[in-house]
PDB file of C-alpha atoms in Angstrom:
ATOM      1  CA  MET A   1       0.347  16.520  13.019  1.00  0.00           C
ATOM      2  CA  ALA A   2      -1.351  15.505  16.270  1.00  0.00           C
ATOM      3  CA  ASN A   3      -5.034  14.597  16.314  1.00  0.00           C
ATOM      4  CA  GLN A   4      -7.370  15.348  19.203  1.00  0.00           C
ATOM      5  CA  GLU A   5      -8.453  12.266  21.161  1.00  0.00           C
ATOM      6  CA  SER A   6     -11.998  13.658  21.377  1.00  0.00           C
ATOM      7  CA  ASP A   7     -12.250  13.926  17.589  1.00  0.00           C
ATOM      8  CA  PRO A   8      -9.936  11.775  15.451  1.00  0.00           C
ATOM      9  CA  PHE A   9     -10.259  14.109  12.460  1.00  0.00           C
ATOM     10  CA  PHE A  10      -9.539  17.425  14.195  1.00  0.00           C
ATOM     11  CA  VAL A  11      -5.884  18.472  13.815  1.00  0.00           C
ATOM     12  CA  PRO A  12      -4.882  21.349  16.169  1.00  0.00           C
ATOM     13  CA  LEU A  13      -2.981  24.361  14.838  1.00  0.00           C
ATOM     14  CA  ALA A  14      -0.699  25.839  17.483  1.00  0.00           C
ATOM     15  CA  GLY A  15       0.588  29.392  17.708  1.00  0.00           C
ATOM     16  CA  GLU A  16      -0.971  32.610  18.962  1.00  0.00           C
ATOM     17  CA  GLU A  17       0.096  34.412  15.782  1.00  0.00           C
ATOM     18  CA  LEU A  18      -2.253  32.242  13.696  1.00  0.00           C
ATOM     19  CA  ALA A  19      -5.351  34.063  14.932  1.00  0.00           C
ATOM     20  CA  ALA A  20      -4.318  37.116  12.909  1.00  0.00           C
ATOM     21  CA  LEU A  21      -4.341  35.007   9.731  1.00  0.00           C
ATOM     22  CA  ILE A  22      -7.987  33.968  10.013  1.00  0.00           C
ATOM     23  CA  PRO A  23     -10.051  35.791   7.357  1.00  0.00           C
ATOM     24  CA  SER A  24     -12.884  38.048   8.506  1.00  0.00           C
ATOM     25  CA  GLN A  25     -15.355  35.925   6.568  1.00  0.00           C
ATOM     26  CA  PHE A  26     -15.358  32.461   5.049  1.00  0.00           C
ATOM     27  CA  ASN A  27     -13.544  32.507   1.707  1.00  0.00           C
ATOM     28  CA  ASP A  28     -15.128  31.576  -1.600  1.00  0.00           C
ATOM     29  CA  PRO A  29     -14.379  27.855  -2.281  1.00  0.00           C
ATOM     30  CA  PHE A  30     -14.214  28.723  -5.989  1.00  0.00           C
ATOM     31  CA  GLY A  31     -11.461  31.290  -5.524  1.00  0.00           C
ATOM     32  CA  LEU A  32      -7.903  30.632  -6.690  1.00  0.00           C
ATOM     33  CA  ASP A  33      -5.876  32.118  -3.812  1.00  0.00           C
ATOM     34  CA  PRO A  34      -6.725  30.574  -0.424  1.00  0.00           C
ATOM     35  CA  PRO A  35      -6.132  32.425   2.872  1.00  0.00           C
ATOM     36  CA  GLU A  36      -2.710  32.167   4.529  1.00  0.00           C
ATOM     37  CA  ILE A  37      -4.132  30.104   7.394  1.00  0.00           C
ATOM     38  CA  CYS A  38      -5.144  27.461   4.840  1.00  0.00           C
ATOM     39  CA  LYS A  39      -1.656  27.423   3.356  1.00  0.00           C
ATOM     40  CA  ILE A  40      -0.242  26.633   6.797  1.00  0.00           C
ATOM     41  CA  ALA A  41      -2.730  23.791   7.257  1.00  0.00           C
ATOM     42  CA  VAL A  42      -1.961  22.458   3.775  1.00  0.00           C
ATOM     43  CA  ALA A  43       1.789  22.507   4.462  1.00  0.00           C
ATOM     44  CA  ASP A  44       1.183  20.451   7.610  1.00  0.00           C
ATOM     45  CA  LEU A  45      -0.999  17.983   5.723  1.00  0.00           C
ATOM     46  CA  CYS A  46       1.526  17.684   2.887  1.00  0.00           C
ATOM     47  CA  ASN A  47       4.221  16.749   5.395  1.00  0.00           C
ATOM     48  CA  TYR A  48       1.933  14.034   6.728  1.00  0.00           C
ATOM     49  CA  ILE A  49       1.076  12.677   3.273  1.00  0.00           C
ATOM     50  CA  GLU A  50       4.741  12.662   2.250  1.00  0.00           C
ATOM     51  CA  ALA A  51       5.679  10.712   5.366  1.00  0.00           C
ATOM     52  CA  HIS A  52       2.887   8.126   5.069  1.00  0.00           C
ATOM     53  CA  GLN A  53       2.017   7.705   1.389  1.00  0.00           C
ATOM     54  CA  GLY A  54       4.397   4.769   1.071  1.00  0.00           C
ATOM     55  CA  ASN A  55       2.115   2.794   3.402  1.00  0.00           C
ATOM     56  CA  TRP A  56      -1.033   3.447   1.352  1.00  0.00           C
ATOM     57  CA  ALA A  57      -2.349   1.456  -1.604  1.00  0.00           C
ATOM     58  CA  GLN A  58      -3.040   4.666  -3.554  1.00  0.00           C
ATOM     59  CA  ASN A  59      -0.386   5.106  -6.257  1.00  0.00           C
ATOM     60  CA  PHE A  60       0.503   8.802  -6.469  1.00  0.00           C
ATOM     61  CA  GLY A  61       3.449   8.101  -8.755  1.00  0.00           C
ATOM     62  CA  PHE A  62       6.192   8.678  -6.195  1.00  0.00           C
ATOM     63  CA  GLY A  63       8.721   6.355  -4.586  1.00  0.00           C
ATOM     64  CA  ALA A  64       8.654   2.573  -4.856  1.00  0.00           C
ATOM     65  CA  ALA A  65       6.571   1.018  -7.628  1.00  0.00           C
ATOM     66  CA  LYS A  66       3.006   0.123  -6.670  1.00  0.00           C
ATOM     67  CA  GLU A  67       0.289  -1.870  -8.373  1.00  0.00           C
ATOM     68  CA  GLY A  68      -2.304  -0.020 -10.395  1.00  0.00           C
ATOM     69  CA  ARG A  69      -2.034   3.048 -12.557  1.00  0.00           C
ATOM     70  CA  VAL A  70      -0.601   6.298 -11.270  1.00  0.00           C
ATOM     71  CA  LYS A  71      -3.445   8.460 -10.029  1.00  0.00           C
ATOM     72  CA  GLY A  72      -3.088  11.734  -8.166  1.00  0.00           C
ATOM     73  CA  LYS A  73      -5.880  13.033  -5.981  1.00  0.00           C
ATOM     74  CA  MET A  74      -7.493  16.279  -4.901  1.00  0.00           C
ATOM     75  CA  PHE A  75      -7.199  16.947  -1.176  1.00  0.00           C
ATOM     76  CA  GLY A  76      -8.918  19.583   0.907  1.00  0.00           C
ATOM     77  CA  VAL A  77      -8.434  21.290   4.257  1.00  0.00           C
ATOM     78  CA  LEU A  78     -11.027  23.188   6.256  1.00  0.00           C
ATOM     79  CA  VAL A  79      -9.689  25.441   9.006  1.00  0.00           C
ATOM     80  CA  VAL A  80     -12.139  25.360  11.903  1.00  0.00           C
ATOM     81  CA  GLU A  81     -12.699  26.395  15.482  1.00  0.00           C
ATOM     82  CA  ASN A  82     -14.052  23.503  17.530  1.00  0.00           C
ATOM     83  CA  SER A  83     -16.655  23.679  20.289  1.00  0.00           C
ATOM     84  CA  ASP A  84     -13.871  24.264  22.841  1.00  0.00           C
ATOM     85  CA  GLY A  85     -12.645  27.329  20.947  1.00  0.00           C
ATOM     86  CA  GLN A  86      -9.515  25.571  19.687  1.00  0.00           C
ATOM     87  CA  LEU A  87      -8.117  26.348  16.243  1.00  0.00           C
ATOM     88  CA  GLY A  88      -7.362  23.465  13.917  1.00  0.00           C
ATOM     89  CA  TYR A  89      -8.249  21.885  10.623  1.00  0.00           C
ATOM     90  CA  LEU A  90     -10.025  18.944   9.036  1.00  0.00           C
ATOM     91  CA  ALA A  91      -8.690  17.139   5.971  1.00  0.00           C
ATOM     92  CA  THR A  92     -10.074  14.815   3.343  1.00  0.00           C
ATOM     93  CA  PHE A  93      -9.849  13.945  -0.352  1.00  0.00           C
ATOM     94  CA  SER A  94     -12.197  13.845  -3.324  1.00  0.00           C
ATOM     95  CA  GLY A  95     -13.568  10.513  -4.478  1.00  0.00           C
ATOM     96  CA  LYS A  96     -12.354   7.191  -3.142  1.00  0.00           C
ATOM     97  CA  PHE A  97      -8.959   5.966  -1.976  1.00  0.00           C
ATOM     98  CA  THR A  98      -7.423   2.918  -3.625  1.00  0.00           C
ATOM     99  CA  GLY A  99      -7.553  -0.080  -1.305  1.00  0.00           C
ATOM    100  CA  PRO A 100     -10.069  -1.619   1.108  1.00  0.00           C
ATOM    101  CA  THR A 101      -9.629   1.099   3.742  1.00  0.00           C
ATOM    102  CA  GLN A 102      -8.749   4.785   3.806  1.00  0.00           C
ATOM    103  CA  PRO A 103      -6.201   6.461   6.113  1.00  0.00           C
ATOM    104  CA  ARG A 104      -7.994   7.259   9.365  1.00  0.00           C
ATOM    105  CA  ILE A 105      -7.043  10.916   9.567  1.00  0.00           C
ATOM    106  CA  PHE A 106      -9.308  11.859   6.666  1.00  0.00           C
ATOM    107  CA  VAL A 107     -12.941  12.855   7.122  1.00  0.00           C
ATOM    108  CA  PRO A 108     -14.982   9.988   5.620  1.00  0.00           C
ATOM    109  CA  SER A 109     -17.721   9.984   3.014  1.00  0.00           C
ATOM    110  CA  LEU A 110     -21.216  10.982   4.112  1.00  0.00           C
ATOM    111  CA  PHE A 111     -22.519   7.715   2.728  1.00  0.00           C
ATOM    112  CA  ASP A 112     -22.118   4.530   4.755  1.00  0.00           C
ATOM    113  CA  VAL A 113     -21.987   1.481   2.474  1.00  0.00           C
ATOM    114  CA  SER A 114     -23.882  -0.540   5.115  1.00  0.00           C
ATOM    115  CA  THR A 115     -26.919   1.748   4.725  1.00  0.00           C
ATOM    116  CA  ASN A 116     -30.224  -0.074   4.160  1.00  0.00           C
ATOM    117  CA  ASN A 117     -28.608  -3.496   4.345  1.00  0.00           C
ATOM    118  CA  HIS A 118     -25.865  -2.675   1.821  1.00  0.00           C
ATOM    119  CA  PHE A 119     -28.340  -1.709  -0.906  1.00  0.00           C
ATOM    120  CA  VAL A 120     -25.639  -0.249  -3.166  1.00  0.00           C
ATOM    121  CA  THR A 121     -23.469  -3.373  -3.069  1.00  0.00           C
ATOM    122  CA  LYS A 122     -26.468  -5.601  -3.738  1.00  0.00           C
ATOM    123  CA  GLY A 123     -27.661  -3.325  -6.516  1.00  0.00           C
ATOM    124  CA  MET A 124     -24.262  -3.320  -8.217  1.00  0.00           C
ATOM    125  CA  LEU A 125     -24.108  -7.118  -8.051  1.00  0.00           C
ATOM    126  CA  GLU A 126     -27.541  -7.308  -9.672  1.00  0.00           C
ATOM    127  CA  LEU A 127     -26.473  -4.918 -12.442  1.00  0.00           C
ATOM    128  CA  GLY A 128     -23.336  -6.971 -13.003  1.00  0.00           C
ATOM    129  CA  ALA A 129     -25.361 -10.170 -13.323  1.00  0.00           C
ATOM    130  CA  LEU A 130     -27.690  -8.517 -15.839  1.00  0.00           C
ATOM    131  CA  GLY A 131     -24.682  -7.346 -17.826  1.00  0.00           C
ATOM    132  CA  LYS A 132     -23.397 -10.911 -18.104  1.00  0.00           C
ATOM    133  CA  GLN A 133     -26.816 -12.140 -19.235  1.00  0.00           C
ATOM    134  CA  ILE A 134     -26.917  -9.446 -21.912  1.00  0.00           C
ATOM    135  CA  LEU A 135     -23.485 -10.391 -23.262  1.00  0.00           C
ATOM    136  CA  SER A 136     -24.448 -14.062 -23.312  1.00  0.00           C
ATOM    137  CA  LEU A 137     -27.636 -13.372 -25.269  1.00  0.00           C
ATOM    138  CA  GLU A 138     -25.907 -11.049 -27.731  1.00  0.00           C
ATOM    139  CA  ALA A 139     -23.285 -13.699 -28.449  1.00  0.00           C
ATOM    140  CA  LYS A 140     -25.942 -16.161 -29.650  1.00  0.00           C
ATOM    141  CA  GLY A 141     -26.867 -14.162 -32.714  1.00  0.00           C
ATOM    142  CA  GLU A 142     -30.496 -15.325 -33.066  1.00  0.00           C
ATOM    143  CA  ALA A 143     -33.159 -12.651 -33.461  1.00  0.00           C
ATOM    144  CA  GLU A 144     -35.044 -13.878 -30.409  1.00  0.00           C
ATOM    145  CA  ALA A 145     -31.915 -13.666 -28.276  1.00  0.00           C
ATOM    146  CA  GLN A 146     -31.203 -10.134 -29.547  1.00  0.00           C
ATOM    147  CA  GLU A 147     -34.716  -9.021 -28.597  1.00  0.00           C
ATOM    148  CA  ALA A 148     -34.269 -10.503 -25.140  1.00  0.00           C
ATOM    149  CA  ALA A 149     -30.920  -8.712 -24.819  1.00  0.00           C
ATOM    150  CA  LEU A 150     -32.523  -5.377 -25.747  1.00  0.00           C
ATOM    151  CA  ALA A 151     -35.222  -5.896 -23.125  1.00  0.00           C
ATOM    152  CA  LEU A 152     -32.606  -6.698 -20.507  1.00  0.00           C
ATOM    153  CA  ARG A 153     -30.602  -3.603 -21.475  1.00  0.00           C
ATOM    154  CA  GLN A 154     -33.641  -1.430 -20.839  1.00  0.00           C
ATOM    155  CA  MET A 155     -34.270  -3.181 -17.534  1.00  0.00           C
ATOM    156  CA  ARG A 156     -30.639  -2.694 -16.525  1.00  0.00           C
ATOM    157  CA  LYS A 157     -30.788   0.999 -17.441  1.00  0.00           C
ATOM    158  CA  GLU A 158     -33.911   1.540 -15.325  1.00  0.00           C
ATOM    159  CA  LYS A 159     -32.459  -0.362 -12.370  1.00  0.00           C
ATOM    160  CA  SER A 160     -29.223   1.619 -12.634  1.00  0.00           C
ATOM    161  CA  GLN A 161     -31.106   4.921 -12.611  1.00  0.00           C
ATOM    162  CA  ALA A 162     -33.218   3.829  -9.632  1.00  0.00           C
ATOM    163  CA  LEU A 163     -30.112   2.757  -7.723  1.00  0.00           C
ATOM    164  CA  GLN A 164     -28.407   6.084  -8.451  1.00  0.00           C
ATOM    165  CA  GLU A 165     -31.430   8.034  -7.214  1.00  0.00           C
ATOM    166  CA  GLU A 166     -31.660   5.989  -4.025  1.00  0.00           C
ATOM    167  CA  LEU A 167     -27.964   6.641  -3.447  1.00  0.00           C
ATOM    168  CA  PHE A 168     -28.459  10.398  -3.870  1.00  0.00           C
ATOM    169  CA  ARG A 169     -31.368  10.314  -1.413  1.00  0.00           C
ATOM    170  CA  ASN A 170     -28.946   8.957   1.179  1.00  0.00           C
ATOM    171  CA  TYR A 171     -26.462  11.834   0.812  1.00  0.00           C
ATOM    172  CA  ASN A 172     -27.884  14.250   3.391  1.00  0.00           C
ATOM    173  CA  PHE A 173     -25.969  17.516   3.781  1.00  0.00           C
ATOM    174  CA  LEU A 174     -26.196  19.985   6.640  1.00  0.00           C
ATOM    175  CA  ASN A 175     -25.738  23.669   5.901  1.00  0.00           C
ATOM    176  CA  SER A 176     -24.490  26.519   8.084  1.00  0.00           C
ATOM    177  CA  GLU A 177     -28.041  27.101   9.367  1.00  0.00           C
ATOM    178  CA  GLY A 178     -28.421  23.515  10.574  1.00  0.00           C
ATOM    179  CA  GLU A 179     -30.830  22.621   7.768  1.00  0.00           C
ATOM    180  CA  GLU A 180     -30.577  19.263   6.005  1.00  0.00           C
ATOM    181  CA  LYS A 181     -31.251  18.314   2.392  1.00  0.00           C
ATOM    182  CA  ASN A 182     -30.300  15.357   0.244  1.00  0.00           C
ATOM    183  CA  LEU A 183     -28.559  15.659  -3.112  1.00  0.00           C
ATOM    184  CA  LEU A 184     -31.745  15.275  -5.144  1.00  0.00           C
ATOM    185  CA  GLU A 185     -33.338  18.168  -3.251  1.00  0.00           C
ATOM    186  CA  ILE A 186     -30.244  20.373  -3.493  1.00  0.00           C
ATOM    187  CA  PHE A 187     -29.887  20.011  -7.261  1.00  0.00           C
ATOM    188  CA  ALA A 188     -33.639  20.294  -7.870  1.00  0.00           C
ATOM    189  CA  ASP A 189     -33.651  23.605  -6.000  1.00  0.00           C
ATOM    190  CA  TYR A 190     -30.550  24.835  -7.835  1.00  0.00           C
ATOM    191  CA  ASN A 191     -31.335  24.060 -11.470  1.00  0.00           C
ATOM    192  CA  GLY A 192     -34.105  21.463 -11.589  1.00  0.00           C
ATOM    193  CA  MET A 193     -31.607  18.834 -12.723  1.00  0.00           C
ATOM    194  CA  LYS A 194     -30.463  15.540 -11.255  1.00  0.00           C
ATOM    195  CA  PRO A 195     -26.998  15.370  -9.645  1.00  0.00           C
ATOM    196  CA  PRO A 196     -24.118  14.126 -11.820  1.00  0.00           C
ATOM    197  CA  SER A 197     -22.433  10.858 -10.949  1.00  0.00           C
ATOM    198  CA  GLY A 198     -19.979  11.276  -8.078  1.00  0.00           C
ATOM    199  CA  ALA A 199     -21.704  14.325  -6.612  1.00  0.00           C
ATOM    200  CA  GLY A 200     -21.246  14.537  -2.857  1.00  0.00           C
ATOM    201  CA  GLU A 201     -17.817  12.891  -2.815  1.00  0.00           C
ATOM    202  CA  CYS A 202     -15.704  16.001  -3.391  1.00  0.00           C
ATOM    203  CA  ALA A 203     -13.543  17.338  -0.567  1.00  0.00           C
ATOM    204  CA  ALA A 204     -15.247  20.652   0.228  1.00  0.00           C
ATOM    205  CA  PRO A 205     -18.800  19.342   0.819  1.00  0.00           C
ATOM    206  CA  LYS A 206     -17.518  16.462   2.956  1.00  0.00           C
ATOM    207  CA  LEU A 207     -15.450  18.803   5.125  1.00  0.00           C
ATOM    208  CA  LEU A 208     -18.192  21.377   5.637  1.00  0.00           C
ATOM    209  CA  HIS A 209     -20.805  18.765   6.484  1.00  0.00           C
ATOM    210  CA  TYR A 210     -18.533  17.202   9.095  1.00  0.00           C
ATOM    211  CA  ALA A 211     -17.789  20.589  10.644  1.00  0.00           C
ATOM    212  CA  PHE A 212     -21.463  21.576  10.849  1.00  0.00           C
ATOM    213  CA  LYS A 213     -22.438  18.167  12.241  1.00  0.00           C
ATOM    214  CA  HIS A 214     -19.832  18.419  15.008  1.00  0.00           C
ATOM    215  CA  ASP A 215     -20.456  22.026  16.046  1.00  0.00           C
ATOM    216  CA  MET A 216     -17.303  23.420  14.485  1.00  0.00           C
ATOM    217  CA  LYS A 217     -17.091  26.914  13.028  1.00  0.00           C
ATOM    218  CA  ALA A 218     -15.839  26.867   9.429  1.00  0.00           C
ATOM    219  CA  LEU A 219     -13.192  29.587   8.991  1.00  0.00           C
ATOM    220  CA  ALA A 220     -11.425  28.970   5.670  1.00  0.00           C
ATOM    221  CA  ILE A 221     -11.086  26.293   3.008  1.00  0.00           C
ATOM    222  CA  ALA A 222      -8.629  25.217   0.308  1.00  0.00           C
ATOM    223  CA  GLU A 223      -8.118  22.332  -2.107  1.00  0.00           C
ATOM    224  CA  PHE A 224      -4.880  21.144  -3.705  1.00  0.00           C
ATOM    225  CA  TRP A 225      -3.656  18.365  -5.971  1.00  0.00           C
ATOM    226  CA  TRP A 226      -1.264  15.679  -4.762  1.00  0.00           C
ATOM    227  CA  GLY A 227       0.438  13.300  -7.156  1.00  0.00           C
ATOM    228  CA  LYS A 228       1.640  12.947 -10.701  1.00  0.00           C
ATOM    229  CA  ASN A 229      -0.326  14.482 -13.550  1.00  0.00           C
ATOM    230  CA  ALA A 230      -3.655  12.809 -14.258  1.00  0.00           C
ATOM    231  CA  ARG A 231      -4.409  13.242 -17.960  1.00  0.00           C
ATOM    232  CA  PRO A 232      -6.545  14.772 -19.353  1.00  0.00           C
ATOM    233  CA  LEU A 233      -6.997  16.901 -16.216  1.00  0.00           C
ATOM    234  CA  GLU A 234      -3.482  18.383 -16.371  1.00  0.00           C
ATOM    235  CA  ARG A 235      -3.271  18.837 -12.622  1.00  0.00           C
ATOM    236  CA  ILE A 236      -0.034  20.065 -11.039  1.00  0.00           C
ATOM    237  CA  HIS A 237       1.392  18.528  -7.866  1.00  0.00           C
ATOM    238  CA  ARG A 238       0.755  20.649  -4.728  1.00  0.00           C
ATOM    239  CA  GLN A 239      -0.987  23.427  -6.661  1.00  0.00           C
ATOM    240  CA  PHE A 240      -4.205  24.955  -5.304  1.00  0.00           C
ATOM    241  CA  TYR A 241      -7.447  24.535  -7.255  1.00  0.00           C
ATOM    242  CA  PRO A 242     -11.010  25.819  -6.863  1.00  0.00           C
ATOM    243  CA  ALA A 243     -13.894  23.508  -6.027  1.00  0.00           C
ATOM    244  CA  CYS A 244     -15.395  21.871  -9.125  1.00  0.00           C
ATOM    245  CA  GLU A 245     -18.301  23.591 -10.848  1.00  0.00           C
ATOM    246  CA  ASN A 246     -20.781  20.944 -11.960  1.00  0.00           C
ATOM    247  CA  LYS A 247     -20.745  18.812  -8.801  1.00  0.00           C
ATOM    248  CA  CYS A 248     -19.890  21.289  -6.057  1.00  0.00           C
ATOM    249  CA  ARG A 249     -21.433  24.670  -6.891  1.00  0.00           C
ATOM    250  CA  PRO A 250     -25.032  23.603  -6.185  1.00  0.00           C
ATOM    251  CA  ILE A 251     -24.008  21.844  -2.957  1.00  0.00           C
ATOM    252  CA  LEU A 252     -21.722  24.593  -1.648  1.00  0.00           C
ATOM    253  CA  GLY A 253     -24.216  27.284  -2.579  1.00  0.00           C
ATOM    254  CA  TYR A 254     -26.705  25.523  -0.322  1.00  0.00           C
ATOM    255  CA  MET A 255     -24.153  24.867   2.436  1.00  0.00           C
ATOM    256  CA  VAL A 256     -22.470  28.279   2.783  1.00  0.00           C
ATOM    257  CA  GLY A 257     -24.739  30.518   0.709  1.00  0.00           C
ATOM    258  CA  GLU A 258     -23.442  34.069   0.351  1.00  0.00           C
ATOM    259  CA  CYS A 259     -19.798  32.967   0.555  1.00  0.00           C
ATOM    260  CA  VAL A 260     -20.145  31.414  -2.914  1.00  0.00           C
ATOM    261  CA  GLU A 261     -19.970  34.072  -5.628  1.00  0.00           C
TER     262      GLU A 261
END
């Protein structure tokens, strides 16, 4: 694996024979059998993960014992053609990596925690403080304290919902047409519902957004599980999986349209 200096997340794929493996149209992210070109990219990424996972805080359940519970992770690759016409791929994972930093080869989250003066961090601290106040009041037992605790619980619920909505407004996704919508708009257009918690952090949407933002042509996509089984999900190490339904279908339908069946 050798990254391009011009783009730290673009990994070139060498070999003239690879062009014949590119599908005629972008594959359905919800399909079970990814194109051969994706399997080559995944094999390359797996070699990289295997060689470097010992240096990461994330505990996949392999090798030397690490702190924290064993937790596998879904990874994704997006085969692309960059603005120079070079074939390669982007890689990332779903959710967050254990530890203060993530390995630099992976496409990052759309959301920057420093946005709006770290509003998420400040909001979470405020919710945590309210939670402690509630527990303190409930421990007293008096009727007046219980009423105050109930009022604080309602306040905490409303603040939590407001914080979640502000977070979703800051997840702005580009689609293949260069249009931009945030998560609230995408889900409202899809089914009139609000996004579920964690929406926007799955591998496929992150990869496609990065490609569109950096003038790369998306050619094929695949996701696979790395790590020991994560109950109750029953995932299998190195097996391919489709994009998730409840979080990803509305987003990917907006991003790549007719490719999603």
